[in-house]
PDB file of C-alpha atoms and ligand atoms in Angstrom:
ATOM      1  CA  MET P   1    -115.734  35.839-104.553  1.00 77.00           C
ATOM      2  CA  ARG P   2    -114.389  37.688-107.614  1.00 91.00           C
ATOM      3  CA  SER P   3    -110.748  37.845-108.115  1.00 96.00           C
ATOM      4  CA  CYS P   4    -109.208  40.658-106.033  1.00 97.00           C
ATOM      5  CA  VAL P   5    -106.288  42.907-105.973  1.00 98.00           C
ATOM      6  CA  VAL P   6    -105.206  45.123-102.957  1.00 98.00           C
ATOM      7  CA  LEU P   7    -103.507  48.376-103.636  1.00 98.00           C
ATOM      8  CA  PRO P   8    -101.645  50.301-101.000  1.00 98.00           C
ATOM      9  CA  PHE P   9    -101.819  54.028-101.099  1.00 98.00           C
ATOM     10  CA  PRO P  10     -98.266  55.205 -99.949  1.00 98.00           C
ATOM     11  CA  GLY P  11     -97.867  54.714 -96.127  1.00 97.00           C
ATOM     12  CA  ASN P  12    -100.477  51.880 -96.162  1.00 98.00           C
ATOM     13  CA  GLU P  13     -98.221  49.057 -97.151  1.00 98.00           C
ATOM     14  CA  ALA P  14     -98.429  46.922 -94.026  1.00 97.00           C
ATOM     15  CA  CYS P  15    -102.193  47.097 -93.717  1.00 98.00           C
ATOM     16  CA  ALA P  16    -102.634  46.459 -97.369  1.00 98.00           C
ATOM     17  CA  ALA P  17    -100.251  43.332 -97.217  1.00 98.00           C
ATOM     18  CA  SER P  18    -102.216  41.957 -94.132  1.00 98.00           C
ATOM     19  CA  LEU P  19    -105.464  42.435 -95.923  1.00 98.00           C
ATOM     20  CA  ALA P  20    -104.258  40.745 -99.074  1.00 98.00           C
ATOM     21  CA  ARG P  21    -103.016  37.791 -97.086  1.00 98.00           C
ATOM     22  CA  ALA P  22    -106.273  37.606 -95.015  1.00 97.00           C
ATOM     23  CA  LEU P  23    -108.404  37.792 -98.283  1.00 97.00           C
ATOM     24  CA  GLY P  24    -106.204  35.476-100.365  1.00 97.00           C
ATOM     25  CA  ALA P  25    -105.892  38.392-102.877  1.00 98.00           C
ATOM     26  CA  ASP P  26    -103.026  39.661-104.900  1.00 98.00           C
ATOM     27  CA  LEU P  27    -100.966  42.608-103.703  1.00 98.00           C
ATOM     28  CA  GLY P  28    -100.576  45.222-106.404  1.00 98.00           C
ATOM     29  CA  ALA P  29     -98.690  48.427-106.452  1.00 98.00           C
ATOM     30  CA  LEU P  30     -99.757  52.019-106.757  1.00 98.00           C
ATOM     31  CA  THR P  31     -97.237  54.754-107.553  1.00 98.00           C
ATOM     32  CA  LEU P  32     -97.999  58.532-107.326  1.00 98.00           C
ATOM     33  CA  ARG P  33     -95.605  60.799-109.184  1.00 98.00           C
ATOM     34  CA  ALA P  34     -95.678  64.459-108.700  1.00 97.00           C
ATOM     35  CA  PHE P  35     -95.124  66.455-111.804  1.00 98.00           C
ATOM     36  CA  PRO P  36     -93.057  69.663-111.621  1.00 98.00           C
ATOM     37  CA  ASP P  37     -96.195  71.727-111.506  1.00 98.00           C
ATOM     38  CA  GLY P  38     -97.617  69.875-108.464  1.00 97.00           C
ATOM     39  CA  GLU P  39    -100.162  67.611-110.381  1.00 98.00           C
ATOM     40  CA  THR P  40    -100.124  63.911-109.649  1.00 98.00           C
ATOM     41  CA  LEU P  41     -99.800  60.974-111.962  1.00 98.00           C
ATOM     42  CA  ALA P  42    -101.257  57.766-110.475  1.00 98.00           C
ATOM     43  CA  THR P  43    -100.103  54.446-111.968  1.00 98.00           C
ATOM     44  CA  VAL P  44    -101.535  51.051-110.890  1.00 98.00           C
ATOM     45  CA  THR P  45     -99.253  48.188-111.439  1.00 96.00           C
ATOM     46  CA  ALA P  46    -101.520  45.121-111.388  1.00 95.00           C
ATOM     47  CA  PRO P  47    -104.086  43.736-113.724  1.00 96.00           C
ATOM     48  CA  CYS P  48    -107.483  45.210-112.840  1.00 97.00           C
ATOM     49  CA  ALA P  49    -109.726  44.093-115.582  1.00 96.00           C
ATOM     50  CA  GLY P  50    -112.900  42.423-114.263  1.00 97.00           C
ATOM     51  CA  ARG P  51    -111.502  42.320-110.757  1.00 98.00           C
ATOM     52  CA  ASP P  52    -112.380  43.889-107.379  1.00 98.00           C
ATOM     53  CA  VAL P  53    -109.745  46.427-106.585  1.00 98.00           C
ATOM     54  CA  VAL P  54    -109.229  47.320-102.905  1.00 98.00           C
ATOM     55  CA  LEU P  55    -107.491  50.570-102.359  1.00 98.00           C
ATOM     56  CA  VAL P  56    -106.170  50.946 -98.793  1.00 98.00           C
ATOM     57  CA  ALA P  57    -105.669  54.640 -97.855  1.00 98.00           C
ATOM     58  CA  THR P  58    -106.145  55.841 -94.324  1.00 98.00           C
ATOM     59  CA  LEU P  59    -107.475  59.354 -94.553  1.00 98.00           C
ATOM     60  CA  ASP P  60    -105.801  61.542 -91.833  1.00 98.00           C
ATOM     61  CA  ARG P  61    -104.403  64.687 -93.508  1.00 98.00           C
ATOM     62  CA  ALA P  62    -107.092  64.127 -96.034  1.00 98.00           C
ATOM     63  CA  ASP P  63    -106.799  67.325 -98.022  1.00 98.00           C
ATOM     64  CA  ALA P  64    -103.390  66.399 -99.387  1.00 98.00           C
ATOM     65  CA  LYS P  65    -104.411  62.738-100.141  1.00 98.00           C
ATOM     66  CA  THR P  66    -107.797  63.228-101.566  1.00 98.00           C
ATOM     67  CA  VAL P  67    -107.001  64.319-105.222  1.00 98.00           C
ATOM     68  CA  PRO P  68    -104.233  61.488-105.437  1.00 98.00           C
ATOM     69  CA  LEU P  69    -106.956  59.231-104.034  1.00 98.00           C
ATOM     70  CA  VAL P  70    -109.471  60.047-106.724  1.00 98.00           C
ATOM     71  CA  LEU P  71    -106.831  59.805-109.415  1.00 98.00           C
ATOM     72  CA  ALA P  72    -105.819  56.358-108.108  1.00 98.00           C
ATOM     73  CA  ALA P  73    -109.498  55.151-108.195  1.00 98.00           C
ATOM     74  CA  GLY P  74    -109.698  56.472-111.655  1.00 98.00           C
ATOM     75  CA  ALA P  75    -106.659  54.647-112.820  1.00 98.00           C
ATOM     76  CA  ALA P  76    -108.127  51.353-111.477  1.00 98.00           C
ATOM     77  CA  ARG P  77    -111.375  52.102-113.256  1.00 98.00           C
ATOM     78  CA  ASP P  78    -109.512  52.935-116.475  1.00 98.00           C
ATOM     79  CA  GLY P  79    -108.074  49.393-116.076  1.00 97.00           C
ATOM     80  CA  THR P  80    -111.652  48.238-116.156  1.00 98.00           C
ATOM     81  CA  ALA P  81    -111.919  47.143-112.534  1.00 98.00           C
ATOM     82  CA  ALA P  82    -115.246  45.491-111.822  1.00 98.00           C
ATOM     83  CA  ARG P  83    -115.476  47.333-108.454  1.00 98.00           C
ATOM     84  CA  VAL P  84    -113.203  49.855-106.753  1.00 98.00           C
ATOM     85  CA  VAL P  85    -113.501  49.589-102.950  1.00 98.00           C
ATOM     86  CA  LEU P  86    -111.892  52.077-100.539  1.00 98.00           C
ATOM     87  CA  VAL P  87    -110.571  50.685 -97.239  1.00 99.00           C
ATOM     88  CA  ALA P  88    -110.027  53.935 -95.285  1.00 99.00           C
ATOM     89  CA  PRO P  89    -109.304  52.730 -91.622  1.00 98.00           C
ATOM     90  CA  TYR P  90    -109.668  56.383 -90.596  1.00 98.00           C
ATOM     91  CA  ILE P  91    -112.216  58.360 -92.586  1.00 98.00           C
ATOM     92  CA  ALA P  92    -111.955  62.131 -92.518  1.00 98.00           C
ATOM     93  CA  TYR P  93    -114.242  65.012 -91.945  1.00 98.00           C
ATOM     94  CA  MET P  94    -116.927  63.033 -89.996  1.00 98.00           C
ATOM     95  CA  ARG P  95    -116.722  65.503 -87.090  1.00 96.00           C
ATOM     96  CA  GLN P  96    -118.034  68.250 -89.208  1.00 97.00           C
ATOM     97  CA  ASP P  97    -121.506  66.697 -89.213  1.00 96.00           C
ATOM     98  CA  VAL P  98    -123.498  69.774 -88.686  1.00 96.00           C
ATOM     99  CA  ALA P  99    -123.166  73.516 -89.415  1.00 97.00           C
ATOM    100  CA  PHE P 100    -121.831  74.812 -86.163  1.00 94.00           C
ATOM    101  CA  ALA P 101    -122.293  78.516 -87.192  1.00 95.00           C
ATOM    102  CA  PRO P 102    -124.158  80.283 -89.994  1.00 97.00           C
ATOM    103  CA  GLY P 103    -122.448  79.894 -93.373  1.00 97.00           C
ATOM    104  CA  GLN P 104    -120.531  76.711 -92.548  1.00 97.00           C
ATOM    105  CA  GLY P 105    -120.798  73.628 -94.756  1.00 97.00           C
ATOM    106  CA  VAL P 106    -121.545  70.222 -93.443  1.00 98.00           C
ATOM    107  CA  SER P 107    -118.315  68.780 -94.549  1.00 98.00           C
ATOM    108  CA  ALA P 108    -119.072  65.159 -93.646  1.00 98.00           C
ATOM    109  CA  ARG P 109    -121.853  65.279 -96.196  1.00 98.00           C
ATOM    110  CA  HIS P 110    -119.752  66.757 -98.911  1.00 98.00           C
ATOM    111  CA  TYR P 111    -116.668  64.667 -98.343  1.00 98.00           C
ATOM    112  CA  ALA P 112    -118.898  61.509 -98.340  1.00 98.00           C
ATOM    113  CA  ARG P 113    -120.592  62.631-101.535  1.00 98.00           C
ATOM    114  CA  LEU P 114    -117.004  62.911-103.139  1.00 98.00           C
ATOM    115  CA  VAL P 115    -115.908  59.491-102.017  1.00 98.00           C
ATOM    116  CA  SER P 116    -119.180  57.869-103.059  1.00 98.00           C
ATOM    117  CA  ALA P 117    -118.734  59.326-106.592  1.00 98.00           C
ATOM    118  CA  HIS P 118    -115.446  57.529-107.024  1.00 98.00           C
ATOM    119  CA  PHE P 119    -115.746  54.237-105.078  1.00 98.00           C
ATOM    120  CA  ASP P 120    -118.113  51.312-105.171  1.00 98.00           C
ATOM    121  CA  GLY P 121    -117.758  50.519-101.455  1.00 98.00           C
ATOM    122  CA  LEU P 122    -116.155  51.770 -98.233  1.00 98.00           C
ATOM    123  CA  VAL P 123    -114.781  50.024 -95.202  1.00 98.00           C
ATOM    124  CA  THR P 124    -113.701  52.122 -92.241  1.00 98.00           C
ATOM    125  CA  VAL P 125    -113.085  51.786 -88.446  1.00 98.00           C
ATOM    126  CA  ASP P 126    -115.177  53.616 -85.914  1.00 98.00           C
ATOM    127  CA  PRO P 127    -116.179  56.595 -88.102  1.00 98.00           C
ATOM    128  CA  HIS P 128    -117.204  59.566 -85.852  1.00 96.00           C
ATOM    129  CA  LEU P 129    -120.882  58.899 -85.787  1.00 94.00           C
ATOM    130  CA  HIS P 130    -122.329  61.397 -83.364  1.00 90.00           C
ATOM    131  CA  ARG P 131    -125.171  63.383 -84.833  1.00 93.00           C
ATOM    132  CA  LEU P 132    -125.024  61.023 -87.883  1.00 96.00           C
ATOM    133  CA  ARG P 133    -126.651  57.611 -87.077  1.00 94.00           C
ATOM    134  CA  SER P 134    -124.795  55.586 -89.707  1.00 97.00           C
ATOM    135  CA  LEU P 135    -122.491  55.951 -92.710  1.00 98.00           C
ATOM    136  CA  ASP P 136    -125.614  55.543 -94.938  1.00 98.00           C
ATOM    137  CA  ASP P 137    -126.775  59.028 -93.652  1.00 98.00           C
ATOM    138  CA  VAL P 138    -124.040  60.511 -95.871  1.00 98.00           C
ATOM    139  CA  PHE P 139    -122.523  57.836 -98.109  1.00 98.00           C
ATOM    140  CA  THR P 140    -124.456  56.512-101.010  1.00 98.00           C
ATOM    141  CA  ILE P 141    -122.273  53.351-101.548  1.00 98.00           C
ATOM    142  CA  PRO P 142    -122.298  50.052 -99.603  1.00 98.00           C
ATOM    143  CA  SER P 143    -120.219  50.512 -96.540  1.00 98.00           C
ATOM    144  CA  ARG P 144    -119.040  48.679 -93.367  1.00 98.00           C
ATOM    145  CA  ALA P 145    -118.107  50.527 -90.088  1.00 98.00           C
ATOM    146  CA  VAL P 146    -115.742  48.133 -88.153  1.00 98.00           C
ATOM    147  CA  ARG P 147    -115.961  48.506 -84.401  1.00 98.00           C
ATOM    148  CA  SER P 148    -112.587  48.357 -82.734  1.00 98.00           C
ATOM    149  CA  ALA P 149    -114.226  47.697 -79.284  1.00 98.00           C
ATOM    150  CA  PRO P 150    -113.306  44.038 -79.159  1.00 98.00           C
ATOM    151  CA  ALA P 151    -109.579  44.882 -79.797  1.00 98.00           C
ATOM    152  CA  LEU P 152    -109.582  47.674 -77.228  1.00 98.00           C
ATOM    153  CA  ALA P 153    -111.271  45.636 -74.582  1.00 98.00           C
ATOM    154  CA  ALA P 154    -108.784  42.772 -75.194  1.00 98.00           C
ATOM    155  CA  TRP P 155    -105.921  45.211 -74.776  1.00 98.00           C
ATOM    156  CA  ILE P 156    -107.283  46.482 -71.510  1.00 98.00           C
ATOM    157  CA  SER P 157    -107.947  43.025 -70.163  1.00 98.00           C
ATOM    158  CA  ALA P 158    -104.340  42.069 -70.989  1.00 98.00           C
ATOM    159  CA  HIS P 159    -102.508  45.152 -69.719  1.00 98.00           C
ATOM    160  CA  VAL P 160    -104.501  47.000 -67.045  1.00 98.00           C
ATOM    161  CA  ASP P 161    -105.176  45.906 -63.431  1.00 97.00           C
ATOM    162  CA  ARG P 162    -108.557  46.885 -62.015  1.00 97.00           C
ATOM    163  CA  PRO P 163    -109.480  49.246 -64.889  1.00 98.00           C
ATOM    164  CA  VAL P 164    -112.314  51.745 -64.965  1.00 98.00           C
ATOM    165  CA  VAL P 165    -112.948  52.990 -68.371  1.00 98.00           C
ATOM    166  CA  VAL P 166    -113.496  56.831 -68.691  1.00 98.00           C
ATOM    167  CA  GLY P 167    -115.024  58.523 -71.630  1.00 97.00           C
ATOM    168  CA  PRO P 168    -113.916  62.260 -71.849  1.00 96.00           C
ATOM    169  CA  ASP P 169    -117.242  63.498 -73.350  1.00 94.00           C
ATOM    170  CA  ALA P 170    -120.817  62.613 -73.966  1.00 92.00           C
ATOM    171  CA  GLU P 171    -120.316  61.356 -77.487  1.00 89.00           C
ATOM    172  CA  SER P 172    -117.802  58.804 -76.277  1.00 93.00           C
ATOM    173  CA  GLU P 173    -120.610  57.066 -74.337  1.00 93.00           C
ATOM    174  CA  GLN P 174    -121.283  54.600 -77.209  1.00 89.00           C
ATOM    175  CA  TRP P 175    -117.884  53.160 -77.498  1.00 91.00           C
ATOM    176  CA  VAL P 176    -116.834  53.472 -73.860  1.00 96.00           C
ATOM    177  CA  ALA P 177    -119.919  51.545 -72.689  1.00 96.00           C
ATOM    178  CA  ASP P 178    -119.137  48.795 -75.323  1.00 97.00           C
ATOM    179  CA  VAL P 179    -115.438  48.589 -74.383  1.00 98.00           C
ATOM    180  CA  ALA P 180    -116.175  48.461 -70.637  1.00 98.00           C
ATOM    181  CA  THR P 181    -118.858  45.719 -71.022  1.00 98.00           C
ATOM    182  CA  ARG P 182    -116.480  43.585 -73.034  1.00 98.00           C
ATOM    183  CA  ALA P 183    -113.525  44.240 -70.551  1.00 98.00           C
ATOM    184  CA  ALA P 184    -115.983  43.496 -67.651  1.00 98.00           C
ATOM    185  CA  CYS P 185    -115.165  46.713 -65.826  1.00 98.00           C
ATOM    186  CA  PRO P 186    -117.227  49.776 -64.824  1.00 97.00           C
ATOM    187  CA  HIS P 187    -117.163  52.998 -66.872  1.00 97.00           C
ATOM    188  CA  VAL P 188    -117.995  56.672 -66.393  1.00 96.00           C
ATOM    189  CA  VAL P 189    -118.443  59.441 -68.895  1.00 96.00           C
ATOM    190  CA  LEU P 190    -117.273  63.113 -68.379  1.00 96.00           C
ATOM    191  CA  MET P 191    -118.656  66.209 -69.802  1.00 93.00           C
ATOM    192  CA  LYS P 192    -116.632  68.231 -72.134  1.00 94.00           C
ATOM    193  CA  THR P 193    -116.924  72.002 -72.999  1.00 94.00           C
ATOM    194  CA  ARG P 194    -115.091  72.988 -76.171  1.00 93.00           C
ATOM    195  CA  ARG P 195    -114.387  76.623 -76.570  1.00 94.00           C
ATOM    196  CA  GLY P 196    -111.910  76.347 -79.406  1.00 93.00           C
ATOM    197  CA  ASP P 197    -109.704  73.970 -81.416  1.00 91.00           C
ATOM    198  CA  ARG P 198    -107.172  73.828 -78.436  1.00 92.00           C
ATOM    199  CA  ASP P 199    -109.363  75.169 -75.619  1.00 92.00           C
ATOM    200  CA  VAL P 200    -111.304  72.494 -73.871  1.00 93.00           C
ATOM    201  CA  SER P 201    -112.384  71.592 -70.297  1.00 94.00           C
ATOM    202  CA  VAL P 202    -113.803  68.423 -68.847  1.00 92.00           C
ATOM    203  CA  SER P 203    -115.899  67.788 -65.758  1.00 92.00           C
ATOM    204  CA  PRO P 204    -114.434  65.977 -62.751  1.00 88.00           C
ATOM    205  CA  ALA P 205    -114.866  62.187 -62.877  1.00 87.00           C
ATOM    206  CA  GLY P 206    -116.154  61.866 -59.338  1.00 89.00           C
ATOM    207  CA  LEU P 207    -114.535  58.428 -58.898  1.00 91.00           C
ATOM    208  CA  ASP P 208    -113.375  57.354 -55.509  1.00 92.00           C
ATOM    209  CA  PRO P 209    -109.559  56.986 -55.431  1.00 91.00           C
ATOM    210  CA  ALA P 210    -110.053  54.605 -52.466  1.00 93.00           C
ATOM    211  CA  GLU P 211    -111.385  51.989 -54.995  1.00 93.00           C
ATOM    212  CA  ARG P 212    -107.842  51.834 -56.346  1.00 95.00           C
ATOM    213  CA  ARG P 213    -108.915  51.410 -59.987  1.00 97.00           C
ATOM    214  CA  THR P 214    -106.736  52.465 -62.995  1.00 97.00           C
ATOM    215  CA  PRO P 215    -108.516  54.985 -65.165  1.00 98.00           C
ATOM    216  CA  VAL P 216    -108.393  54.080 -68.868  1.00 98.00           C
ATOM    217  CA  LEU P 217    -109.480  57.048 -70.888  1.00 98.00           C
ATOM    218  CA  VAL P 218    -110.976  55.806 -74.150  1.00 98.00           C
ATOM    219  CA  ASP P 219    -111.702  58.301 -77.027  1.00 97.00           C
ATOM    220  CA  ASP P 220    -112.177  57.652 -80.806  1.00 97.00           C
ATOM    221  CA  ILE P 221    -109.761  60.426 -82.044  1.00 97.00           C
ATOM    222  CA  VAL P 222    -106.789  62.058 -80.572  1.00 97.00           C
ATOM    223  CA  SER P 223    -106.144  65.202 -82.692  1.00 97.00           C
ATOM    224  CA  THR P 224    -104.527  67.999 -80.658  1.00 96.00           C
ATOM    225  CA  GLY P 225    -104.703  65.856 -77.504  1.00 96.00           C
ATOM    226  CA  HIS P 226    -106.299  68.621 -75.446  1.00 96.00           C
ATOM    227  CA  THR P 227    -109.414  66.627 -74.678  1.00 97.00           C
ATOM    228  CA  LEU P 228    -107.426  63.754 -73.137  1.00 97.00           C
ATOM    229  CA  VAL P 229    -104.889  66.024 -71.613  1.00 97.00           C
ATOM    230  CA  GLU P 230    -107.657  67.842 -69.626  1.00 97.00           C
ATOM    231  CA  ALA P 231    -109.119  64.532 -68.612  1.00 97.00           C
ATOM    232  CA  VAL P 232    -105.755  63.250 -67.418  1.00 97.00           C
ATOM    233  CA  ARG P 233    -105.075  66.354 -65.464  1.00 97.00           C
ATOM    234  CA  GLY P 234    -108.456  66.074 -63.715  1.00 96.00           C
ATOM    235  CA  LEU P 235    -107.982  62.361 -62.880  1.00 97.00           C
ATOM    236  CA  VAL P 236    -104.518  63.011 -61.484  1.00 96.00           C
ATOM    237  CA  ALA P 237    -105.785  65.913 -59.400  1.00 96.00           C
ATOM    238  CA  GLU P 238    -108.410  63.678 -57.940  1.00 94.00           C
ATOM    239  CA  GLY P 239    -105.696  61.428 -56.726  1.00 96.00           C
ATOM    240  CA  HIS P 240    -106.147  58.451 -59.012  1.00 96.00           C
ATOM    241  CA  ALA P 241    -103.313  56.151 -60.466  1.00 96.00           C
ATOM    242  CA  ALA P 242    -101.667  57.569 -63.613  1.00 98.00           C
ATOM    243  CA  PRO P 243    -104.322  57.164 -66.345  1.00 98.00           C
ATOM    244  CA  VAL P 244    -103.905  55.015 -69.471  1.00 98.00           C
ATOM    245  CA  CYS P 245    -104.932  56.722 -72.639  1.00 98.00           C
ATOM    246  CA  LEU P 246    -106.488  54.597 -75.419  1.00 98.00           C
ATOM    247  CA  ALA P 247    -107.660  55.955 -78.705  1.00 98.00           C
ATOM    248  CA  VAL P 248    -108.954  54.333 -81.893  1.00 98.00           C
ATOM    249  CA  HIS P 249    -107.286  56.937 -84.331  1.00 98.00           C
ATOM    250  CA  GLY P 250    -104.063  58.583 -83.416  1.00 98.00           C
ATOM    251  CA  VAL P 251    -104.399  61.620 -85.630  1.00 98.00           C
ATOM    252  CA  PHE P 252    -101.930  63.492 -83.526  1.00 96.00           C
ATOM    253  CA  ALA P 253    -102.205  66.925 -84.906  1.00 93.00           C
ATOM    254  CA  ASP P 254     -99.810  68.396 -82.433  1.00 89.00           C
ATOM    255  CA  ASP P 255     -97.230  66.652 -80.251  1.00 93.00           C
ATOM    256  CA  ALA P 256    -100.183  65.015 -78.420  1.00 96.00           C
ATOM    257  CA  VAL P 257     -98.250  62.048 -77.070  1.00 97.00           C
ATOM    258  CA  ALA P 258     -95.604  64.122 -75.341  1.00 97.00           C
ATOM    259  CA  ALA P 259     -98.401  66.387 -74.009  1.00 97.00           C
ATOM    260  CA  LEU P 260    -100.291  63.486 -72.498  1.00 98.00           C
ATOM    261  CA  ARG P 261     -97.183  62.058 -70.907  1.00 98.00           C
ATOM    262  CA  ALA P 262     -96.313  65.438 -69.470  1.00 98.00           C
ATOM    263  CA  ALA P 263     -99.814  65.717 -68.030  1.00 97.00           C
ATOM    264  CA  GLY P 264     -99.331  62.460 -66.218  1.00 98.00           C
ATOM    265  CA  ALA P 265    -100.504  59.682 -68.565  1.00 98.00           C
ATOM    266  CA  ALA P 266     -98.978  56.291 -67.777  1.00 98.00           C
ATOM    267  CA  ARG P 267     -99.285  55.039 -71.287  1.00 98.00           C
ATOM    268  CA  VAL P 268    -100.671  56.287 -74.628  1.00 98.00           C
ATOM    269  CA  VAL P 269    -101.745  53.602 -77.016  1.00 98.00           C
ATOM    270  CA  THR P 270    -103.786  53.656 -80.236  1.00 98.00           C
ATOM    271  CA  THR P 271    -104.978  51.156 -82.799  1.00 98.00           C
ATOM    272  CA  ASN P 272    -103.119  51.028 -86.154  1.00 98.00           C
ATOM    273  CA  THR P 273    -105.777  52.725 -88.179  1.00 98.00           C
ATOM    274  CA  ILE P 274    -103.155  55.474 -88.658  1.00 98.00           C
ATOM    275  CA  PRO P 275     -99.557  54.276 -88.464  1.00 97.00           C
ATOM    276  CA  ASN P 276     -97.770  55.915 -85.578  1.00 97.00           C
ATOM    277  CA  ALA P 277     -95.177  55.060 -82.938  1.00 97.00           C
ATOM    278  CA  VAL P 278     -97.898  54.078 -80.320  1.00 98.00           C
ATOM    279  CA  ALA P 279    -100.179  52.118 -82.628  1.00 98.00           C
ATOM    280  CA  GLU P 280     -99.996  48.848 -80.662  1.00 98.00           C
ATOM    281  CA  ILE P 281    -103.505  47.545 -81.294  1.00 98.00           C
ATOM    282  CA  ASP P 282    -103.962  45.657 -84.556  1.00 98.00           C
ATOM    283  CA  VAL P 283    -107.387  46.004 -85.974  1.00 98.00           C
ATOM    284  CA  THR P 284    -106.565  44.666 -89.490  1.00 98.00           C
ATOM    285  CA  PRO P 285    -108.207  41.254 -88.831  1.00 98.00           C
ATOM    286  CA  LEU P 286    -111.393  42.968 -87.944  1.00 98.00           C
ATOM    287  CA  VAL P 287    -111.070  45.180 -91.159  1.00 98.00           C
ATOM    288  CA  ALA P 288    -110.340  42.012 -93.239  1.00 98.00           C
ATOM    289  CA  ALA P 289    -113.502  40.348 -92.118  1.00 98.00           C
ATOM    290  CA  ALA P 290    -115.579  43.471 -93.050  1.00 98.00           C
ATOM    291  CA  VAL P 291    -113.897  43.807 -96.425  1.00 98.00           C
ATOM    292  CA  ALA P 292    -114.616  40.070 -97.224  1.00 98.00           C
ATOM    293  CA  ASP P 293    -118.298  40.725 -96.145  1.00 98.00           C
ATOM    294  CA  LEU P 294    -118.563  43.746 -98.324  1.00 98.00           C
ATOM    295  CA  LEU P 295    -117.006  42.013-101.339  1.00 97.00           C
ATOM    296  CA  ALA P 296    -119.316  39.008-100.960  1.00 95.00           C
ATOM    297  CA  GLU P 297    -122.241  41.455-101.575  1.00 90.00           C
ATOM    298  CA  GLY P 298    -122.550  41.113-105.209  1.00 72.00           C
ATOM    299  CA  GLY P 299    -124.696  43.310-107.031  1.00 51.00           C
ATOM    300  CA  ALA P 300    -126.303  45.162-109.800  1.00 39.00           C
ATOM    301  CA  ARG P 301    -124.567  48.378-108.642  1.00 49.00           C
ATOM    302  CA  ALA P 302    -121.112  46.818-109.303  1.00 49.00           C
ATOM    303  CA  GLU P 303    -122.191  45.674-112.691  1.00 48.00           C
ATOM    304  CA  HIS P 304    -123.675  49.057-113.388  1.00 45.00           C
ATOM    305  CA  ARG P 305    -120.401  50.837-112.357  1.00 52.00           C
ATOM    306  CA  ALA P 306    -118.275  48.450-114.325  1.00 45.00           C
ATOM    307  CA  GLY P 307    -119.928  49.546-117.542  1.00 42.00           C
ATOM    308  CA  ARG P 308    -119.735  53.316-116.952  1.00 38.00           C
TER     309      ARG P 308
HETATM  310  C1  R5P J   1    -114.742  64.727 -80.454  1.00 59.18           C
HETATM  311  O1  R5P J   1    -115.771  64.928 -80.986  1.00 59.18           O
HETATM  312  C2  R5P J   1    -113.919  63.546 -80.567  1.00 59.18           C
HETATM  313  O2  R5P J   1    -114.586  62.357 -80.140  1.00 59.18           O
HETATM  314  C3  R5P J   1    -112.590  63.792 -79.914  1.00 59.18           C
HETATM  315  O3  R5P J   1    -112.824  63.863 -78.419  1.00 59.18           O
HETATM  316  C4  R5P J   1    -111.811  64.956 -80.360  1.00 59.18           C
HETATM  317  O4  R5P J   1    -111.806  64.921 -81.735  1.00 59.18           O
HETATM  318  C5  R5P J   1    -110.513  65.089 -79.728  1.00 59.18           C
HETATM  319  O5  R5P J   1    -109.843  66.240 -80.327  1.00 59.18           O
HETATM  320  P1  R5P J   1    -108.502  66.724 -79.497  1.00 59.18           P
HETATM  321  O6  R5P J   1    -107.531  65.721 -79.348  1.00 59.18           O
HETATM  322  O7  R5P J   1    -108.105  67.922 -80.542  1.00 59.18           O
HETATM  323  O8  R5P J   1    -109.048  67.442 -78.234  1.00 59.18           O
END
């Protein structure tokens, strides 16, 4: 493997340090200074010449981060990095994978094109692949989509007695089935109707409370929390034990954790793809393995990019 340096985007220091340790790579520094006019100066403090540079930047609240991200990649490239790889445990815009109304853009495609123009590779965790089959449908760079299911299933096995995994909507079937199989428990998938950003309803689970199972709601993203709040309310109304809420990505656009607790959730837990107070499930080892795999993929493209 080529010599490698890991750079944390602000807020990603813990993940970057773990990755550097796991990869046997150096840990460098990236500083972003805002000029009085609001423009950003990105400075990389690490030798980059001829090396693989791994920039770690989880991309919730992506609009504010994206211009600094592009400038940071540019700074590494100006330092003649051989490759600049993005580790974005959460990758933004994947939910806008189709034009839902006339005149809308397919943001997933446009955002992926932007990232592909500035990086030589991407590693992310459970991207929202619903109508898109794979990252290759929109990204033009080598990529790895890490599945958090092993970590979620291990958490369930360790913390929940007699679980039944519940997916809140049809698109959750893919990860819910995988998690339930790994946790050796049954699963059920609800139907969701979304009428607006904060206006959703979900169908009843139809589970028999007499089976005395603990519902574990599993979703990929909690944003406003309304999807899981409605699912929690339904399960509580059906007479089940207080549900546990698990999510891969705790985006938490509103005060979703408080809303879920108020609705009757026993616990709310996420992975650490986005640092937050309930990010108990560490997926960094899974990410590190994927980064090592991607970096081991040599290539003409890397040589081509190094020379541009
Ligand atoms: C939907 O496509 C996703 O899988 C999540 O269910 C959704 O993003 C959750 O959003 P919110 O927390 O705002 O209901």
